[in-house]
Short mmCIF file of C-alpha atoms and ligand atoms in Angstrom, two decimals:
data_model
loop_
_atom_site.label_atom_id
_atom_site.label_comp_id
_atom_site.label_asym_id
_atom_site.label_seq_id
_atom_site.Cartn_x
_atom_site.Cartn_y
_atom_site.Cartn_z
CA UNK C 20 -18.55 5.11 -4.14
CA UNK C 21 -15.35 3.65 -5.48
CA UNK C 22 -12.78 2.20 -3.09
CA UNK C 23 -9.35 1.19 -4.38
CA UNK C 24 -7.12 -0.85 -2.10
CA UNK C 25 -3.37 -1.18 -2.60
CA UNK C 26 -2.02 -4.34 -1.01
CA UNK C 27 0.93 -6.72 -1.22
CA UNK C 28 -1.42 -9.60 -0.35
CA UNK C 29 -4.52 -9.21 -2.55
CA UNK C 30 -5.55 -12.78 -1.73
CA UNK C 31 -6.55 -11.60 1.74
CA UNK C 32 -9.21 -9.37 0.18
CA UNK C 33 -10.65 -11.85 -2.31
CA UNK C 34 -13.79 -12.75 -0.46
CA UNK C 35 -14.86 -10.14 2.12
CA UNK C 36 -16.80 -8.01 -0.37
CA UNK C 37 -18.34 -10.80 -2.42
CA UNK C 38 -21.08 -11.82 0.01
CA UNK C 39 -24.13 -10.51 1.75
CA UNK C 40 -24.58 -6.74 1.94
CA UNK C 41 -21.26 -5.80 0.30
CA UNK C 42 -22.10 -8.05 -2.64
CA UNK C 43 -25.51 -6.42 -3.01
CA UNK C 44 -24.02 -2.93 -2.76
CA UNK C 45 -21.72 -3.77 -5.67
CA UNK C 46 -24.47 -5.43 -7.71
CA UNK C 47 -26.64 -2.34 -7.28
CA UNK C 48 -23.74 -0.23 -8.60
CA UNK C 49 -23.55 1.75 -5.36
CA UNK C 50 -20.09 0.49 -4.41
CA UNK C 51 -17.08 -0.65 -6.41
CA UNK C 52 -14.16 -2.22 -4.57
CA UNK C 53 -10.98 -2.74 -6.54
CA UNK C 54 -7.94 -4.54 -5.15
CA UNK C 55 -4.57 -3.54 -6.63
CA UNK C 56 -1.51 -5.72 -6.24
CA UNK C 57 1.43 -3.54 -5.16
CA UNK C 58 3.83 -5.96 -6.86
CA UNK C 59 2.64 -4.59 -10.17
CA UNK C 60 4.72 -1.53 -9.25
CA UNK C 61 7.71 -3.48 -7.88
CA UNK C 62 11.09 -1.89 -8.57
CA UNK C 63 12.86 -4.92 -10.10
CA UNK C 64 12.39 -8.39 -11.54
CA UNK C 65 12.59 -9.86 -8.07
CA UNK C 66 9.26 -8.14 -7.46
CA UNK C 67 10.81 -6.25 -4.58
CA UNK C 68 8.53 -3.89 -2.65
CA UNK C 69 10.17 -3.81 0.79
CA UNK C 70 13.66 -3.39 2.21
CA UNK C 71 15.62 -3.22 5.48
CA UNK C 72 15.10 -0.13 7.57
CA UNK C 73 17.78 2.52 7.79
CA UNK C 74 19.28 2.70 11.25
CA UNK C 75 18.87 -1.01 11.78
CA UNK C 76 16.22 -3.00 13.56
CA UNK C 77 14.09 -6.01 12.81
CA UNK C 78 11.40 -5.99 10.17
CA UNK C 79 11.11 -4.78 6.63
CA UNK C 80 9.69 -1.47 5.50
CA UNK C 81 7.65 -0.99 2.35
CA UNK C 82 9.72 1.06 -0.11
CA UNK C 83 8.54 4.45 -1.30
CA UNK C 84 8.92 3.95 -5.09
CA UNK C 85 6.35 1.18 -5.63
CA UNK C 86 3.76 2.97 -3.50
CA UNK C 87 4.42 6.37 -5.07
CA UNK C 88 4.28 4.92 -8.58
CA UNK C 89 1.04 3.11 -7.79
CA UNK C 90 -0.60 6.17 -6.27
CA UNK C 91 0.63 8.50 -9.06
CA UNK C 92 -0.77 6.16 -11.69
CA UNK C 93 -4.11 5.79 -9.93
CA UNK C 94 -4.37 9.54 -9.43
CA UNK C 95 -4.11 10.08 -13.20
CA UNK C 96 -7.40 8.20 -13.43
CA UNK C 97 -9.29 10.04 -10.71
CA UNK C 98 -8.95 12.38 -7.78
CA UNK C 99 -9.30 10.72 -4.38
CA UNK C 100 -11.26 12.38 -1.58
CA UNK C 101 -9.10 10.52 0.94
CA UNK C 102 -5.91 8.47 0.77
CA UNK C 103 -6.03 6.30 3.85
CA UNK C 104 -3.16 4.37 5.42
CA UNK C 105 -4.14 1.48 7.68
CA UNK C 106 -2.03 1.63 10.86
CA UNK C 107 -2.45 0.99 14.58
CA UNK C 108 -0.75 4.39 15.23
CA UNK C 109 -3.94 6.45 15.70
CA UNK C 110 -7.07 6.43 17.85
CA UNK C 111 -9.56 3.76 16.80
CA UNK C 112 -12.06 3.94 13.98
CA UNK C 113 -15.65 4.30 15.15
CA UNK C 114 -19.19 4.76 13.86
CA UNK C 115 -18.77 8.53 13.61
CA UNK C 116 -15.73 8.07 11.37
CA UNK C 117 -17.66 5.51 9.31
CA UNK C 118 -20.57 7.94 8.84
CA UNK C 119 -18.19 10.66 7.64
CA UNK C 120 -16.39 8.39 5.17
CA UNK C 121 -19.66 7.04 3.77
CA UNK C 122 -20.25 10.51 2.23
CA UNK C 123 -17.07 10.34 0.09
CA UNK C 124 -17.00 9.35 -3.58
CA UNK C 125 -13.46 8.08 -4.14
CA UNK C 126 -11.27 6.51 -1.49
CA UNK C 127 -7.82 4.94 -1.79
CA UNK C 128 -6.69 2.62 1.00
CA UNK C 129 -3.06 1.60 1.47
CA UNK C 130 -2.37 -1.57 3.43
CA UNK C 131 1.02 -1.83 5.05
CA UNK C 132 2.82 -4.63 6.77
CA UNK C 133 4.15 -4.89 10.29
CA UNK C 134 6.95 -2.31 10.25
CA UNK C 135 4.90 -0.14 7.96
CA UNK C 136 5.62 2.04 4.97
CA UNK C 137 8.36 4.59 4.36
CA UNK C 138 7.50 7.74 6.31
CA UNK C 139 7.84 9.93 3.21
CA UNK C 140 4.79 8.28 1.66
CA UNK C 141 2.79 9.03 4.79
CA UNK C 142 3.88 12.66 4.67
CA UNK C 143 3.43 13.21 0.94
CA UNK C 144 0.31 11.23 0.03
CA UNK C 145 -1.68 10.01 3.01
CA UNK C 146 -4.59 12.25 4.07
CA UNK C 147 -5.98 10.05 6.84
CA UNK C 148 -4.73 7.18 9.00
CA UNK C 149 -7.08 4.55 10.38
CA UNK C 150 -6.65 1.95 13.12
CA UNK C 151 -9.35 -0.52 14.08
CA UNK C 152 -8.19 -1.00 17.66
CA UNK C 153 -5.31 -1.11 20.09
CA UNK C 154 -3.67 -4.34 19.00
CA UNK C 155 -1.27 -5.15 16.18
CA UNK C 156 -2.34 -7.04 13.08
CA UNK C 157 0.23 -8.53 10.74
CA UNK C 158 -1.04 -6.32 7.92
CA UNK C 159 -3.63 -3.70 7.12
CA UNK C 160 -5.80 -5.91 4.89
CA UNK C 161 -8.18 -7.32 7.49
CA UNK C 162 -8.56 -3.87 9.00
CA UNK C 163 -9.28 -2.44 5.53
CA UNK C 164 -12.00 -5.07 5.05
CA UNK C 165 -13.57 -3.99 8.35
CA UNK C 166 -13.53 -0.32 7.35
CA UNK C 167 -14.94 -0.97 3.84
CA UNK C 168 -17.78 -3.02 5.33
CA UNK C 169 -18.57 -0.39 7.96
CA UNK C 170 -18.75 2.43 5.42
CA UNK C 171 -20.17 0.46 2.48
CA UNK C 172 -23.33 -0.47 4.35
CA UNK C 173 -23.96 3.21 5.14
CA UNK C 174 -24.04 4.31 1.48
CA UNK C 175 -27.61 5.48 0.79
CA UNK C 176 -29.60 2.71 -0.90
CA UNK C 177 -27.39 -0.17 0.22
CA UNK C 178 -29.54 -1.15 3.18
CA UNK C 179 -33.29 -1.59 2.93
CA UNK C 180 -35.88 -1.13 5.70
CA UNK C 181 -35.14 -4.54 7.13
CA UNK C 182 -31.44 -3.91 7.51
CA UNK C 183 -31.63 -0.17 8.15
CA UNK C 184 -28.63 1.37 9.86
CA UNK C 185 -30.86 3.75 11.80
CA UNK C 186 -31.22 1.29 14.64
CA UNK C 187 -27.66 0.02 14.76
CA UNK C 188 -25.67 0.09 17.94
CA UNK C 189 -23.70 3.38 18.17
CA UNK C 190 -25.81 5.22 15.60
CA UNK C 191 -27.08 7.38 18.50
CA UNK C 192 -24.28 6.45 20.91
CA UNK C 193 -26.46 3.69 22.39
CA UNK C 194 -26.08 -0.07 22.11
CA UNK C 195 -28.84 -1.90 20.23
CA UNK C 196 -31.65 -3.46 22.31
CA UNK C 197 -32.07 -7.26 22.56
CA UNK C 198 -33.96 -8.90 19.68
CA UNK C 199 -36.07 -12.06 19.50
CA UNK C 200 -37.66 -14.24 16.81
CA UNK C 201 -39.90 -17.31 16.80
CA UNK C 202 -40.66 -19.34 18.78
CA UNK C 203 -42.20 -17.11 21.47
CA UNK C 204 -41.44 -19.87 23.95
CA UNK C 205 -38.03 -21.49 23.46
CA UNK C 206 -37.53 -24.39 25.89
CA UNK C 207 -39.51 -22.48 28.49
CA UNK C 208 -37.61 -19.24 27.94
CA UNK C 209 -40.18 -16.63 26.92
CA UNK C 210 -39.99 -13.54 24.72
CA UNK C 211 -40.83 -10.34 26.67
CA UNK C 212 -44.62 -9.96 26.64
CA UNK C 213 -44.56 -6.37 25.38
CA UNK C 214 -43.06 -7.45 22.03
CA UNK C 215 -45.97 -9.83 21.41
CA UNK C 216 -48.75 -7.35 22.16
CA UNK C 217 -48.40 -5.29 18.99
CA UNK C 218 -48.41 -1.76 20.44
CA UNK C 219 -45.67 0.00 18.41
CA UNK C 220 -45.36 2.93 20.82
CA UNK C 221 -44.88 0.64 23.82
CA UNK C 222 -42.38 -1.47 21.87
CA UNK C 223 -40.40 1.62 20.98
CA UNK C 224 -40.33 2.78 24.62
CA UNK C 225 -39.27 -0.67 25.78
CA UNK C 226 -36.46 -0.83 23.22
CA UNK C 227 -35.17 2.58 24.17
CA UNK C 228 -35.19 1.64 27.86
CA UNK C 229 -33.35 -1.61 27.08
CA UNK C 230 -30.79 0.30 25.01
CA UNK C 231 -30.19 2.74 27.84
CA UNK C 232 -29.87 -0.02 30.42
CA UNK C 233 -27.54 -2.07 28.24
CA UNK C 234 -25.37 0.96 27.51
CA UNK C 235 -25.23 1.93 31.21
CA UNK C 236 -24.14 -1.60 32.12
CA UNK C 237 -21.71 -2.37 29.33
CA UNK C 238 -20.49 0.93 27.86
CA UNK C 239 -21.10 3.77 30.31
CA UNK C 240 -18.34 5.69 28.50
CA UNK C 241 -20.71 6.16 25.53
CA UNK C 242 -23.21 8.05 27.70
CA UNK C 243 -20.54 10.57 28.72
CA UNK C 244 -19.78 11.54 25.13
CL1 6GU A 327 -5.27 -0.58 10.52
N1 6GU A 327 -3.21 -2.17 10.81
C1 6GU A 327 -2.45 -2.99 11.50
N2 6GU A 327 -1.37 -3.53 10.93
N3 6GU A 327 -2.70 -3.34 12.75
C2 6GU A 327 -3.78 -2.81 13.30
C3 6GU A 327 -4.63 -1.93 12.64
C4 6GU A 327 -4.30 -1.62 11.37
N4 6GU A 327 -5.62 -1.57 13.46
C5 6GU A 327 -5.39 -2.19 14.59
N5 6GU A 327 -4.29 -2.95 14.51
#
């Protein structure tokens, strides 16, 4: 999978994909993340990419020309399966959306800033809008990093048995069960006996029961879905 990200602040995306599982995904050649500085397509020598909004009001809007020129140029290279605009204006991203995106080959992500991008770019180029929750971030970059991580780890071959996504929270609309490691007795606080007995069937039943209980207590809305 190749993910290209257009941003006015590429510095914000320097490190999120260079560690841990995202790093390994890239080293294995399963994922390529490329950050593109929108200023490369700025309209003048002042490196301008945003301007006041028509009709008045506080906040700048990202101009259509730099974005259109960037997208046109990138589209000469390859065809994108999705052109995603990061915005709080839609219902939140979730595991189901991550699963669906993890099947795509080429994704372009556009990061906007507070007042957003010219509406004509949304209409003409954007095929999907993604929000990561009902709060406003100062730009789309951190949200883009969240989305790339969530989908990158689902690409077949990225995770191994130890890190398998099969048992993640949400993968079956249930929260993950509690987990424990050594020592079996930590300052008098003991690991549930069933996990120490080595009966895989009993462990599996216990985990499922814990998942159900945890979901009922914390996220009953998931059980209604
Ligand atoms: Cl994707 N962008 C911005 N700017 N704010 C957000 C968001 C995205 N998701 C939640 N808040």
